[in-house]
Every structure is written in C-alpha cells, then in structure tokens.
PDB file of C-alpha atoms in Angstrom:
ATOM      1  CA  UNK E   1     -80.772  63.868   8.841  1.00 65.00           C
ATOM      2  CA  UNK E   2     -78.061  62.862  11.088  1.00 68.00           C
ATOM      3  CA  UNK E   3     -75.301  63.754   8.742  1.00 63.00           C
ATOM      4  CA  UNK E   4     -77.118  66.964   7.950  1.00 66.00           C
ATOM      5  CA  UNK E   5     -77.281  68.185  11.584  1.00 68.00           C
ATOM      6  CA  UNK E   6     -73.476  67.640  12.120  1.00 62.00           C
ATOM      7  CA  UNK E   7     -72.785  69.871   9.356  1.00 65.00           C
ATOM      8  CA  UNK E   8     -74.512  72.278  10.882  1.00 63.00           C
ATOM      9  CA  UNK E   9     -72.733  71.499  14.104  1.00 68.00           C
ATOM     10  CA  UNK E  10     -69.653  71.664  12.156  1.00 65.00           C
ATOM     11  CA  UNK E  11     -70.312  74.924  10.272  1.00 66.00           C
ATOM     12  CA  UNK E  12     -71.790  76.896  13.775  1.00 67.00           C
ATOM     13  CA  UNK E  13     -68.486  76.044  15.218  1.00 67.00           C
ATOM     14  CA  UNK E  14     -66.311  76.686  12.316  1.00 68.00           C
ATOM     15  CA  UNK E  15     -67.722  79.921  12.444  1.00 68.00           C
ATOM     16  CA  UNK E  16     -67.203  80.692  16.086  1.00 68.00           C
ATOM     17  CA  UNK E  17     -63.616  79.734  15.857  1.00 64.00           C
ATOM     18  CA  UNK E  18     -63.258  82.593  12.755  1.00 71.00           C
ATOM     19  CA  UNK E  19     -64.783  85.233  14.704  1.00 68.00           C
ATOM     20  CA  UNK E  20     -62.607  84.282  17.667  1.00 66.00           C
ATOM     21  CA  UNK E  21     -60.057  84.883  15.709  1.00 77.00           C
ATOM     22  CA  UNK E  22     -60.568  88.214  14.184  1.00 85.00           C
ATOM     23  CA  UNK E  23     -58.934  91.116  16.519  1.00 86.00           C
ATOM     24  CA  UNK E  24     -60.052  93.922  18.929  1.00 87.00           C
ATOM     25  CA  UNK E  25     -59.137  97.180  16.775  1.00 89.00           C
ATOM     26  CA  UNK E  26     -57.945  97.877  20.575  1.00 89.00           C
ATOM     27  CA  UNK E  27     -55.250  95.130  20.534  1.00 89.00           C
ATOM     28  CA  UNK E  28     -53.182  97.286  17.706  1.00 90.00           C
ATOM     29  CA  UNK E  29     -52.163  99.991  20.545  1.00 91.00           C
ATOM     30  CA  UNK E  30     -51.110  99.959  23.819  1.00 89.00           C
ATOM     31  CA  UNK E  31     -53.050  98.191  26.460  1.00 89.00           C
ATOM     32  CA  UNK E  32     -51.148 100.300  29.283  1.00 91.00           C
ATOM     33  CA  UNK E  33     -52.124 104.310  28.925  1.00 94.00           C
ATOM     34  CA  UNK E  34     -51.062 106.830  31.030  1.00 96.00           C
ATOM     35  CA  UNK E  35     -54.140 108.055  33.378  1.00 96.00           C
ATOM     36  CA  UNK E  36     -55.135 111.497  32.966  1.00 97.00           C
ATOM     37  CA  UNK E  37     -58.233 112.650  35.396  1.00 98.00           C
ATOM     38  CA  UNK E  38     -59.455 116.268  33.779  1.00 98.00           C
ATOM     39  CA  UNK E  39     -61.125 118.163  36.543  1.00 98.00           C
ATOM     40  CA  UNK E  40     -63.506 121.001  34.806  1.00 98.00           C
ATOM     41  CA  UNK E  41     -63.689 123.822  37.286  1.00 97.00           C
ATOM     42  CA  UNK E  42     -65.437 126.963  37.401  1.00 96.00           C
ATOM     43  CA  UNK E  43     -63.134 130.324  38.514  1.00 96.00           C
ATOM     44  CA  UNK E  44     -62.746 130.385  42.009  1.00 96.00           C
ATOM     45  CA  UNK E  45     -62.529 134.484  41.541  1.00 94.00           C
ATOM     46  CA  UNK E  46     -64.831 134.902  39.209  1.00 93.00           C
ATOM     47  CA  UNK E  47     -63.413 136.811  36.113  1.00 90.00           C
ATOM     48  CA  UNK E  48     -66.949 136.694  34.783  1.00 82.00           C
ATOM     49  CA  UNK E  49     -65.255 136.489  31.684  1.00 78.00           C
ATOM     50  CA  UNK E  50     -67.377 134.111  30.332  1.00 77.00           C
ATOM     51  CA  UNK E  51     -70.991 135.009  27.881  1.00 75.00           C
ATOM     52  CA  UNK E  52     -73.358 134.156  31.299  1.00 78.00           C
ATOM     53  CA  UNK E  53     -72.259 136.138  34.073  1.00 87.00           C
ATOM     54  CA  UNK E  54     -72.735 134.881  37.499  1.00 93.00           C
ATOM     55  CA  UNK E  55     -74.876 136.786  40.005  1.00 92.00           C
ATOM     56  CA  UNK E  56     -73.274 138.295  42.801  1.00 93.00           C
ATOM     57  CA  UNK E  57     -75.996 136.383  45.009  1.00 94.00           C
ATOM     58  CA  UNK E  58     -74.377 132.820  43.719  1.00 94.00           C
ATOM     59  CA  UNK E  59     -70.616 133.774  44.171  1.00 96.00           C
ATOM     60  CA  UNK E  60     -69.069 131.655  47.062  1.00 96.00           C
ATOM     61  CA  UNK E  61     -65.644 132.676  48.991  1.00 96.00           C
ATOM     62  CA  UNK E  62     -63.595 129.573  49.353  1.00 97.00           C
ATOM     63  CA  UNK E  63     -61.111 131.389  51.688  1.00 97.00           C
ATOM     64  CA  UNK E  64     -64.264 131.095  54.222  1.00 97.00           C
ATOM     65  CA  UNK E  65     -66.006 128.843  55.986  1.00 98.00           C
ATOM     66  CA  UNK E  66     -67.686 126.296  55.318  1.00 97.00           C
ATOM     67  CA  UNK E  67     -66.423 126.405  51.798  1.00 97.00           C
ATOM     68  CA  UNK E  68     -62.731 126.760  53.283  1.00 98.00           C
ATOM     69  CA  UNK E  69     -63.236 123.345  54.660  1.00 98.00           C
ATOM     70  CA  UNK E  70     -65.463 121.925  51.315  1.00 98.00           C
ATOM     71  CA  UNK E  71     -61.961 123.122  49.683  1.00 98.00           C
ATOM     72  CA  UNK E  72     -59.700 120.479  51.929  1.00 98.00           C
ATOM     73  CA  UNK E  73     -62.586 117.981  50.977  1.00 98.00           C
ATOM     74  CA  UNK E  74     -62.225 118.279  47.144  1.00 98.00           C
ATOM     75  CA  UNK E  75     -58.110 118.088  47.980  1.00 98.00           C
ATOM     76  CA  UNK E  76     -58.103 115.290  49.279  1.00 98.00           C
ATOM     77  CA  UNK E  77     -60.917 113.290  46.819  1.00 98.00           C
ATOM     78  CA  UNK E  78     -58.633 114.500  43.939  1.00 98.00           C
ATOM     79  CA  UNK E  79     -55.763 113.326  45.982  1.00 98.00           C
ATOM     80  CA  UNK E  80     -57.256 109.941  45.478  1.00 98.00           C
ATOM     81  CA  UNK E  81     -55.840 109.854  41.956  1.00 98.00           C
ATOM     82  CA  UNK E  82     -52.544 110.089  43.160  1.00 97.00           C
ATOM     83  CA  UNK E  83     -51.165 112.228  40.599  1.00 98.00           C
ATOM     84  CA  UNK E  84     -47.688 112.459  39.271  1.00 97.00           C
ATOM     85  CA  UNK E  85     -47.884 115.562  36.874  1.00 98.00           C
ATOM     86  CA  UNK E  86     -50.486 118.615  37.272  1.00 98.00           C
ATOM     87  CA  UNK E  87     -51.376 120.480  34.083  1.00 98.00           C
ATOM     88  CA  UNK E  88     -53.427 124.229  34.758  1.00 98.00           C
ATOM     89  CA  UNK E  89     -55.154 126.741  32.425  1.00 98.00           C
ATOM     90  CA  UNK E  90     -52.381 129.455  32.540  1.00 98.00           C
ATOM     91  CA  UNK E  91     -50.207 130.763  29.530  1.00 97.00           C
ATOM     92  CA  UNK E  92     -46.364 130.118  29.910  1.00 95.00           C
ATOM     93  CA  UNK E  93     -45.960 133.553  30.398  1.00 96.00           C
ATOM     94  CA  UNK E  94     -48.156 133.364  33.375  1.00 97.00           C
ATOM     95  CA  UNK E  95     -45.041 131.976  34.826  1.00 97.00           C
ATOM     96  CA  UNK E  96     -46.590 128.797  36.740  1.00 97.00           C
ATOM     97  CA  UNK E  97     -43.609 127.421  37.963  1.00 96.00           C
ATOM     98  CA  UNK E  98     -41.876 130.483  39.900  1.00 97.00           C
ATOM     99  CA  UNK E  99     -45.275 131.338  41.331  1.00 98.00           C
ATOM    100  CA  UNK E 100     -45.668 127.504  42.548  1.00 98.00           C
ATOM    101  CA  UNK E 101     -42.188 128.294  43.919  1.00 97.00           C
ATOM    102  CA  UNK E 102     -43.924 131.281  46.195  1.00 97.00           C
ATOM    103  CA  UNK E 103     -46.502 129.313  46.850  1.00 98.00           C
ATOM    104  CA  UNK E 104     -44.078 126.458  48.558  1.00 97.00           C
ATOM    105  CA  UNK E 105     -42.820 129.195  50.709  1.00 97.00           C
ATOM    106  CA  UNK E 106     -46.272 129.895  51.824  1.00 97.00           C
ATOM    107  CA  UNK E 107     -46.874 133.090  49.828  1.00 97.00           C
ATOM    108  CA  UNK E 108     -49.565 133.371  47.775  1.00 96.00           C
ATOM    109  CA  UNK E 109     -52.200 131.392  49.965  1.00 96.00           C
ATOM    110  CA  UNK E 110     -55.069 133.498  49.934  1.00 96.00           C
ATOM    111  CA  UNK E 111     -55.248 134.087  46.110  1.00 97.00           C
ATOM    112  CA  UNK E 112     -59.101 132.865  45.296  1.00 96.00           C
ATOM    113  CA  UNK E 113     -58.086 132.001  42.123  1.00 97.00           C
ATOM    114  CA  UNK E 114     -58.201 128.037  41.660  1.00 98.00           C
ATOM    115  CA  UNK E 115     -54.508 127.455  39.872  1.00 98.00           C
ATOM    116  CA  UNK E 116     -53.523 128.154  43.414  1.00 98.00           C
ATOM    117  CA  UNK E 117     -56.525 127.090  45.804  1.00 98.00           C
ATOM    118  CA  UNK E 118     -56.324 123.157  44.024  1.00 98.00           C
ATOM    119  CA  UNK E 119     -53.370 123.524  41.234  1.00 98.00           C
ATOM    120  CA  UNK E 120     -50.368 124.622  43.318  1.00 98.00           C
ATOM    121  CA  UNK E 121     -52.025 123.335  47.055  1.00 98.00           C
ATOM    122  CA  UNK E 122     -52.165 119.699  45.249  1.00 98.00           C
ATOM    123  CA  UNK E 123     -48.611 120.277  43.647  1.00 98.00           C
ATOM    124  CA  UNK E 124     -47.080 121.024  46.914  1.00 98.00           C
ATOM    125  CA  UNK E 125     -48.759 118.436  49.537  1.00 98.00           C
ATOM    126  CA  UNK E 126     -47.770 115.760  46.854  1.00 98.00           C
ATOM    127  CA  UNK E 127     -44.330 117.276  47.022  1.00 97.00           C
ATOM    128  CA  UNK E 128     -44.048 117.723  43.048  1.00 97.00           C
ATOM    129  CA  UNK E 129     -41.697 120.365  41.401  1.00 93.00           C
ATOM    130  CA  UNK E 130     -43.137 121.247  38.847  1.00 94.00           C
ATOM    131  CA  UNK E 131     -46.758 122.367  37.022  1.00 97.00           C
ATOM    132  CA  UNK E 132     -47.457 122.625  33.778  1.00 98.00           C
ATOM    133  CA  UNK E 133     -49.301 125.118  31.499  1.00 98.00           C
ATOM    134  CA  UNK E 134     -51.067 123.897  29.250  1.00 98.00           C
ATOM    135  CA  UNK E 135     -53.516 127.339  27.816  1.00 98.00           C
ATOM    136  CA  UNK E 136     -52.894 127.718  24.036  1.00 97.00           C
ATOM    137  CA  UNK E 137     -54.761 130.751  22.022  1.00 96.00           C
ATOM    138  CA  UNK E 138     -56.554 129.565  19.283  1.00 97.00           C
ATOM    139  CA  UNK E 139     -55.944 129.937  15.662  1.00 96.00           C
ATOM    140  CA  UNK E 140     -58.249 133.218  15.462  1.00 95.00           C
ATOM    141  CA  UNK E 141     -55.452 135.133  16.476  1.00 94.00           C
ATOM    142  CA  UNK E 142     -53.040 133.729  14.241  1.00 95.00           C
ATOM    143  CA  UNK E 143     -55.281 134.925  11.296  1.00 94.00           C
ATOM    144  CA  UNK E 144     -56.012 137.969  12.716  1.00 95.00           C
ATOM    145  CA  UNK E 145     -52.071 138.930  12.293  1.00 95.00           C
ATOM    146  CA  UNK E 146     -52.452 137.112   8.582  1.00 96.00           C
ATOM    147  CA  UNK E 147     -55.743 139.224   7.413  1.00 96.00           C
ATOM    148  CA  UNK E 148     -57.491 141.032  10.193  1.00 96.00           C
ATOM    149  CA  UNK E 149     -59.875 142.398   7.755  1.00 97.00           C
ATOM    150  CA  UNK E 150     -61.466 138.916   7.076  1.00 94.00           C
ATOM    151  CA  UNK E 151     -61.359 137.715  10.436  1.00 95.00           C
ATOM    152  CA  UNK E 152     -63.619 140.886  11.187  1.00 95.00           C
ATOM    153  CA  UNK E 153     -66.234 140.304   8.927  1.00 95.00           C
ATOM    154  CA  UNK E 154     -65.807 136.529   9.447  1.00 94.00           C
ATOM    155  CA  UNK E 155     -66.500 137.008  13.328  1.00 94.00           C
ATOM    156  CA  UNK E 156     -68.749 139.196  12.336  1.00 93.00           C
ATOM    157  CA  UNK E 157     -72.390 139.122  14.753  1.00 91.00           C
ATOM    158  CA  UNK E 158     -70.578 136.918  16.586  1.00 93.00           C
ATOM    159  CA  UNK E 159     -71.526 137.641  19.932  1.00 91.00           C
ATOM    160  CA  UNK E 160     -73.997 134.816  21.397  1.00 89.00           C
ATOM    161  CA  UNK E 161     -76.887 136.957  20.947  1.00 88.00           C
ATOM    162  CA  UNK E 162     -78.930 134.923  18.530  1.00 89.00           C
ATOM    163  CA  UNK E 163     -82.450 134.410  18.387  1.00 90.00           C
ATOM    164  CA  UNK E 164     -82.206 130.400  18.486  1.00 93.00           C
ATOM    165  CA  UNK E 165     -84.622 129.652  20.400  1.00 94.00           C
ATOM    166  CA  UNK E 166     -81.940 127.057  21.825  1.00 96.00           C
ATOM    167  CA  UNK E 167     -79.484 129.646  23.038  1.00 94.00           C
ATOM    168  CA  UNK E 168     -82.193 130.910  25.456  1.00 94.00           C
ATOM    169  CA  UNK E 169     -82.265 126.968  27.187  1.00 95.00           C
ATOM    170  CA  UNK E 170     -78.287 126.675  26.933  1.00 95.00           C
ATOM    171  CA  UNK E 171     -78.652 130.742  29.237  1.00 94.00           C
ATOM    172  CA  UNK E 172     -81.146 129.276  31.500  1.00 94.00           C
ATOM    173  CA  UNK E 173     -79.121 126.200  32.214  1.00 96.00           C
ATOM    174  CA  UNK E 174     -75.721 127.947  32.960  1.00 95.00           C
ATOM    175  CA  UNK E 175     -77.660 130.351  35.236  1.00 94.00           C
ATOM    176  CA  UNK E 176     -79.745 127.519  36.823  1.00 96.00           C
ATOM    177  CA  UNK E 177     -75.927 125.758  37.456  1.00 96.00           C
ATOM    178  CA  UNK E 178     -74.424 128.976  38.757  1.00 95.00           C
ATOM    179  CA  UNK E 179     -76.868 129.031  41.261  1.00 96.00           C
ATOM    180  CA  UNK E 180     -76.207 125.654  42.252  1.00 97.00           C
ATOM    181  CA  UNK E 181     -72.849 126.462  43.755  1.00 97.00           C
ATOM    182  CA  UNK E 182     -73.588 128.328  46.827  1.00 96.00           C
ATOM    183  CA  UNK E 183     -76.267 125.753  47.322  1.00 97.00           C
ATOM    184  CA  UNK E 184     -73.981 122.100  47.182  1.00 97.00           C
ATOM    185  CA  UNK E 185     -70.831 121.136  48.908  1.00 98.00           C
ATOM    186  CA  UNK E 186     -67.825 122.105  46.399  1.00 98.00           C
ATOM    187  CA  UNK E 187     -66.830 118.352  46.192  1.00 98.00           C
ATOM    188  CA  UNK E 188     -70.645 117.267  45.229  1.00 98.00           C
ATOM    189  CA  UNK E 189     -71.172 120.227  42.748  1.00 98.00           C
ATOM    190  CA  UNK E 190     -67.642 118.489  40.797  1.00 98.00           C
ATOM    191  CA  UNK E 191     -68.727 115.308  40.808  1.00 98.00           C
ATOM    192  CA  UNK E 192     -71.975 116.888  39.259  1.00 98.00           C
ATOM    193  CA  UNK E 193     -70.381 119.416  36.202  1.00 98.00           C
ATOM    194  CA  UNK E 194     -67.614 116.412  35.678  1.00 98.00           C
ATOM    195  CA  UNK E 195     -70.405 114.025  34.806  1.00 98.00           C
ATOM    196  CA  UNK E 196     -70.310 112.214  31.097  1.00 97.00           C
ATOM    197  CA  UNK E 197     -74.207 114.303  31.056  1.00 97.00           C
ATOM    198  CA  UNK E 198     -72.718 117.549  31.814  1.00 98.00           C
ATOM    199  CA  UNK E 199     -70.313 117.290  29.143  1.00 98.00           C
ATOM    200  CA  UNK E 200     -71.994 116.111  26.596  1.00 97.00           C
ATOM    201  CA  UNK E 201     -74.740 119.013  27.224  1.00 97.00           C
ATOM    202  CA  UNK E 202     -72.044 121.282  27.900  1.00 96.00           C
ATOM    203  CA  UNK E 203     -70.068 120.704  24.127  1.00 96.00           C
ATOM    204  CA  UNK E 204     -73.940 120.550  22.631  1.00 96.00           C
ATOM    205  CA  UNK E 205     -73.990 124.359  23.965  1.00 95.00           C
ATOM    206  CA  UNK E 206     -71.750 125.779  21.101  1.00 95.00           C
ATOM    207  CA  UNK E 207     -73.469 123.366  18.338  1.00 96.00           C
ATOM    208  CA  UNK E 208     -76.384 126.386  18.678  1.00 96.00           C
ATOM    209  CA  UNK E 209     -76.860 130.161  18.376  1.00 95.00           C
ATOM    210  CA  UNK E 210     -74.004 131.614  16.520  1.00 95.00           C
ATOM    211  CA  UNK E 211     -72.773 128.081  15.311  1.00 96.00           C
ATOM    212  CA  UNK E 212     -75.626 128.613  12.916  1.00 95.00           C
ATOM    213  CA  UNK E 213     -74.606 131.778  10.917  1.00 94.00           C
ATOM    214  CA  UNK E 214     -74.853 131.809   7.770  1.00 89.00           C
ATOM    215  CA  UNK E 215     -74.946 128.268   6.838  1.00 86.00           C
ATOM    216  CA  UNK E 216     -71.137 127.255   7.178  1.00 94.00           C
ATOM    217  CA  UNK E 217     -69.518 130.568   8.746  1.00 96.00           C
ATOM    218  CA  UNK E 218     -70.843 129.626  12.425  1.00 96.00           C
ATOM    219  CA  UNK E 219     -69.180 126.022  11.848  1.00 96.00           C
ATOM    220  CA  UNK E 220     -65.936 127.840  10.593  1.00 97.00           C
ATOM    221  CA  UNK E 221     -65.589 129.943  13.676  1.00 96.00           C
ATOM    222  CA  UNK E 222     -66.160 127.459  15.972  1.00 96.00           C
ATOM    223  CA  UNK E 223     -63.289 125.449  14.473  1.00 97.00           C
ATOM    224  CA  UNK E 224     -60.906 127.915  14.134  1.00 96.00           C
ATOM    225  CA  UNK E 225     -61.789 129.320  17.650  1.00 96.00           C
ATOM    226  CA  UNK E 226     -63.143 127.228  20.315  1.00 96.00           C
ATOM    227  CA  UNK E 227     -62.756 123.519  19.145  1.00 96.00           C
ATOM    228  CA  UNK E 228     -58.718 124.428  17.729  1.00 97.00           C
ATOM    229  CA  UNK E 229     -58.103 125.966  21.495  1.00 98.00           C
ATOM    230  CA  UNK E 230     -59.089 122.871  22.769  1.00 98.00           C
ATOM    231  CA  UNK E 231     -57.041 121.205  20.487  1.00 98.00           C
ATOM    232  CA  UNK E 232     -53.947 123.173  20.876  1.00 98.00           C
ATOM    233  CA  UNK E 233     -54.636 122.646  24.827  1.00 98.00           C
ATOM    234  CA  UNK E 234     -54.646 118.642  24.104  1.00 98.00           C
ATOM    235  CA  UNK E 235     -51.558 119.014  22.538  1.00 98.00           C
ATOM    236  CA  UNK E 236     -50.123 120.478  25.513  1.00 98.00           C
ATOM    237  CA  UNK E 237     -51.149 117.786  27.495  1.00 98.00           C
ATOM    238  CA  UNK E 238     -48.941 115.732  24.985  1.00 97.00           C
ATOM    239  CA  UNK E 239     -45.995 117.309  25.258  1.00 96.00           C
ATOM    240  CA  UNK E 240     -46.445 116.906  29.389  1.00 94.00           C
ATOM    241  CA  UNK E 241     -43.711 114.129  28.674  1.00 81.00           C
ATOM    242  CA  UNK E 242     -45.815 110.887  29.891  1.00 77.00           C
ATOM    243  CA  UNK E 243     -45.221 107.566  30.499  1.00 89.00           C
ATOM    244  CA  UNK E 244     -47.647 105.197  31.027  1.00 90.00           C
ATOM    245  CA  UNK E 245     -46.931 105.016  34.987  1.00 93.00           C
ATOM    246  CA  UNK E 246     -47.405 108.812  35.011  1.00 96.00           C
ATOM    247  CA  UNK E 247     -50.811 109.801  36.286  1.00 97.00           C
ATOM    248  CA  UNK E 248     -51.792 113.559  34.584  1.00 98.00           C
ATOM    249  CA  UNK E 249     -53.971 115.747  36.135  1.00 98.00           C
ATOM    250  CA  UNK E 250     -56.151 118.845  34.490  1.00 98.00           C
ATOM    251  CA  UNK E 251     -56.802 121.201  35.927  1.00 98.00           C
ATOM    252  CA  UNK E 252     -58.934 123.715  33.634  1.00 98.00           C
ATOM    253  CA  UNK E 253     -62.513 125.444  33.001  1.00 96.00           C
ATOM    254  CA  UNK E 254     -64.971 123.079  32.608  1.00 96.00           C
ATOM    255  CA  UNK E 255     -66.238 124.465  28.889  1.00 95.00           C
ATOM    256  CA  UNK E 256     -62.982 123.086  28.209  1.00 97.00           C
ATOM    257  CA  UNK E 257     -62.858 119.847  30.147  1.00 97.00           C
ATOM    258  CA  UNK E 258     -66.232 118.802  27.755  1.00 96.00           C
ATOM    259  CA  UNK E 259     -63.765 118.644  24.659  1.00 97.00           C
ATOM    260  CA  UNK E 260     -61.272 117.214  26.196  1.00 98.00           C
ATOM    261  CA  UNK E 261     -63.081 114.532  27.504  1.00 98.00           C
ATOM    262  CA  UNK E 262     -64.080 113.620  24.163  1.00 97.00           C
ATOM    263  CA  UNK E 263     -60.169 113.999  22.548  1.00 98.00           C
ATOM    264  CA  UNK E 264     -59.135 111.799  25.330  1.00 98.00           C
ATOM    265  CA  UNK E 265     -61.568 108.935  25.095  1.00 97.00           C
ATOM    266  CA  UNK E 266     -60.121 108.740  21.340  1.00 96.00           C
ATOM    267  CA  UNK E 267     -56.742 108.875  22.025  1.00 96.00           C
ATOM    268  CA  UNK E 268     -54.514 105.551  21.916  1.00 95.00           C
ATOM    269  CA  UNK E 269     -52.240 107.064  24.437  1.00 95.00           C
ATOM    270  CA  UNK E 270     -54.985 108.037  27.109  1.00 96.00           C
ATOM    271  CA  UNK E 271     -57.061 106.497  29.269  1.00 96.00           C
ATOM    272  CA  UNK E 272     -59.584 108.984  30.622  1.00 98.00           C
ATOM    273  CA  UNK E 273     -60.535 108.732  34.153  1.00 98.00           C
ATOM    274  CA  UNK E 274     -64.194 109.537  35.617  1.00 98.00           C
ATOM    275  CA  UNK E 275     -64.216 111.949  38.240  1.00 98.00           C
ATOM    276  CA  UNK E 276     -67.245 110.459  40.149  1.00 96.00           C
ATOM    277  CA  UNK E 277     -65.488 107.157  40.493  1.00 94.00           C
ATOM    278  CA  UNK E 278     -62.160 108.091  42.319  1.00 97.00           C
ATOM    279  CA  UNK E 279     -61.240 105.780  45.246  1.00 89.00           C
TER     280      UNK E 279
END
C-alpha cells in the first residue's frame, strides 16, 4: 500500500514537472511590444457620411463651452499615454504633415474637425514633428478599375436597407449612442464607445443586414470592402516605423477602431492598450 501510494506520489509529480516544462506559445515572440492606444472617435464636424445620420438636436460644438473645456479634458487623459508617434484617418494626399505645420503656427485652430481638435493639438503640446496617415481605400476600388461591371452587380442592393430584423436593433443603437453625446462629458462618452463591449457590438453590426445577401455575396463584400480597409489601415500602422519604446497613438472613427482592436490583440508586435485604464 505504502509502495503503491509513492508511485502515485512519484507519477503526480513527474507529471507536474512535464507540464512545467512545456512553453507559453507567448514565449516564441517578443515579450516587449510597442504600445499602441487606438482612440475610436466620432467626427467632430459631422460629415454625416456614415448609413445613421445624426440629428441636428444631438450635434455638439466643441469650439464652445462647456464642450471647449470637455475637449482640454480628453487632451490631457490621452496625454496620459505619453505618446511618441500619432497616426490619423486622413489620406496622404490630405497632406497631414504641412497642415500640422499651420497648425504649429497657430492657424487652423478652429477647424471642428477632430484630426486637428485632438490629432494635431496632441502632436504639437507633445512637441512631435510629425503625424502620420494611416486611411487606405479598400480593395473595392481596385476591382472597380479591373471589372467595374462585376463590382456593380456584386455591390449590387447593397445599401443597408435590409429587412433583418437585426439591422433595425444595430439603427436603434447608433441613434440611441448619438444621442448620448450632447448628454455625457466628451471624456466619459470615450471611455464608453472605447469599451471591449462597444467593440465587440460595434464589429457584430456588419455581421447583419447586407452581410447576408445571397448566401456568400454579403460575406464577399464585406471582405473586400470594410474588413480589407481595416486591414490596409493596420498595415499602415506597421509601416509607422516602431520600436518597442515607441508608444503609437490612433486616432480614427470608431467603426474602425472595433477591427483594429481585434488585429491588434493578435499581433506579436502589439500590445493593445485599454482606453478606460490610462493613468
């Protein structure tokens, strides 16, 4: 009996020592990653670009008070990151650089749009030179020069106006959130649409409607359109020239900042940062 329970002993501990030696899939790549804190914003100037418009009753002026001042507050929680490199959703031909140049010289201060109320205001009281621009256009375009007569009729009733039931919940939330804005401190209503919850809800919002067509054709568009933007965009980020000391910051849409959450919680060269827990 003895002999039999230090055997037992014997094999328990055999077998701890084996799995304390198998290794953390995590210990093949860097432990050091360069920081990178994506900040999903909604347009300060409202393009109304997007599928849900926002009411003119729920638009906010940041160039006023008191969301002048709730402006300064979100400055300085971002500034909290300390970062080294600033990344914005603008073409290059938007020509980021010479307008941050403008900006410096204090031109270009009451433009509502946010590359310039948070982008360029962040760039220049951390006394960087440069900003980066990091928009891509997606691969629809590219096929559209290839064969524009089957990227019609692939995009074809593609236009968010489906009768999934689903759509109508994903219209009521993004009104329901509009209307928040006006109602919440600017710095609260971040911390709030840069939450793991309000990503993952917000990337669930194009896995409905339209993404249904015609069994695979919704899927195809949504790769070839949305999800390869995004992909392009994390790409940019890449080629931001990192090290591991540098500390990246995103500055871009939130619909955006949802995927890229997800490609940089992958990555073996990231480490993605929660907004909510800057200090």
């Amino acid at each position: 009996m003895i002999l039999k329970k230090l055997i037992v002993s014997f094999l328990v501990i055999q077998s701890i020592i084996n799995w304390a030696q198998i290794k953390d899939p995590a210990s093949f790549f860097p432990e050091k990653k360069t920081k990178v804190l994506v900040v999903g914003t909604f347009h300060f100037d409202y393009p109304n670009l997007d599928v849900t418009k926002v009411l003119d009753a729920d638009k906010i002026h940041v160039l006023t008070e008191p969301k002048k001042s709730e402006v300064t507050a979100l400055i300085n929680y971002i500034k909290k990151f300390k970062p080294t490199k600033i990344g914005i959703e603008a073409y290059p031909s938007w020509n980021a650089k010479q307008k941050l140049d403008q900006y410096k010289a204090g031109k270009l201060r009451n433009v509502r749009d946010e590359r310039y109320q948070i982008g360029f205001r962040l760039a220049a009281e951390l006394k960087l030179d440069t900003i980066y621009s990091i928009d891509a256009a997606s691969m629809d375009e590219d096929l559209t020069n290839i064969d524009s007569v089957y990227t019609k009729k692939l995009f074809e009733d593609f236009d968010f106006k489906s009768e999934d039931p689903l759509s109508k919940n994903v219209s009521d939330w993004f009104a329901y959130e509009n209307s928040l804005v006006s109602k919440m401190t600017i710095l609260d209503n971040f911390k709030r649409t840069n939450s793991r919850k309000y990503h993952q809800l917000g990337y669930g919002a194009y896995l409905v409607g339209d993404f249904k067509l015609d069994n695979n054709r919704g899927a195809d568009i949504l790769a070839i359109w949305w999800y390869n933007r995004n992909l392009r965009i994390f790409r940019k980020i890449q080629e931001m020239k990192s090290s591991p000391d540098d500390r990246l910051l995103i500055l871009i849409g939130n619909g955006h900042a949802s995927v890229l959450r997800q490609l940089l919680e992958s990555s073996p060269e990231f480490e993605f940062i929660e907004f909510e827990n800057l200090k």
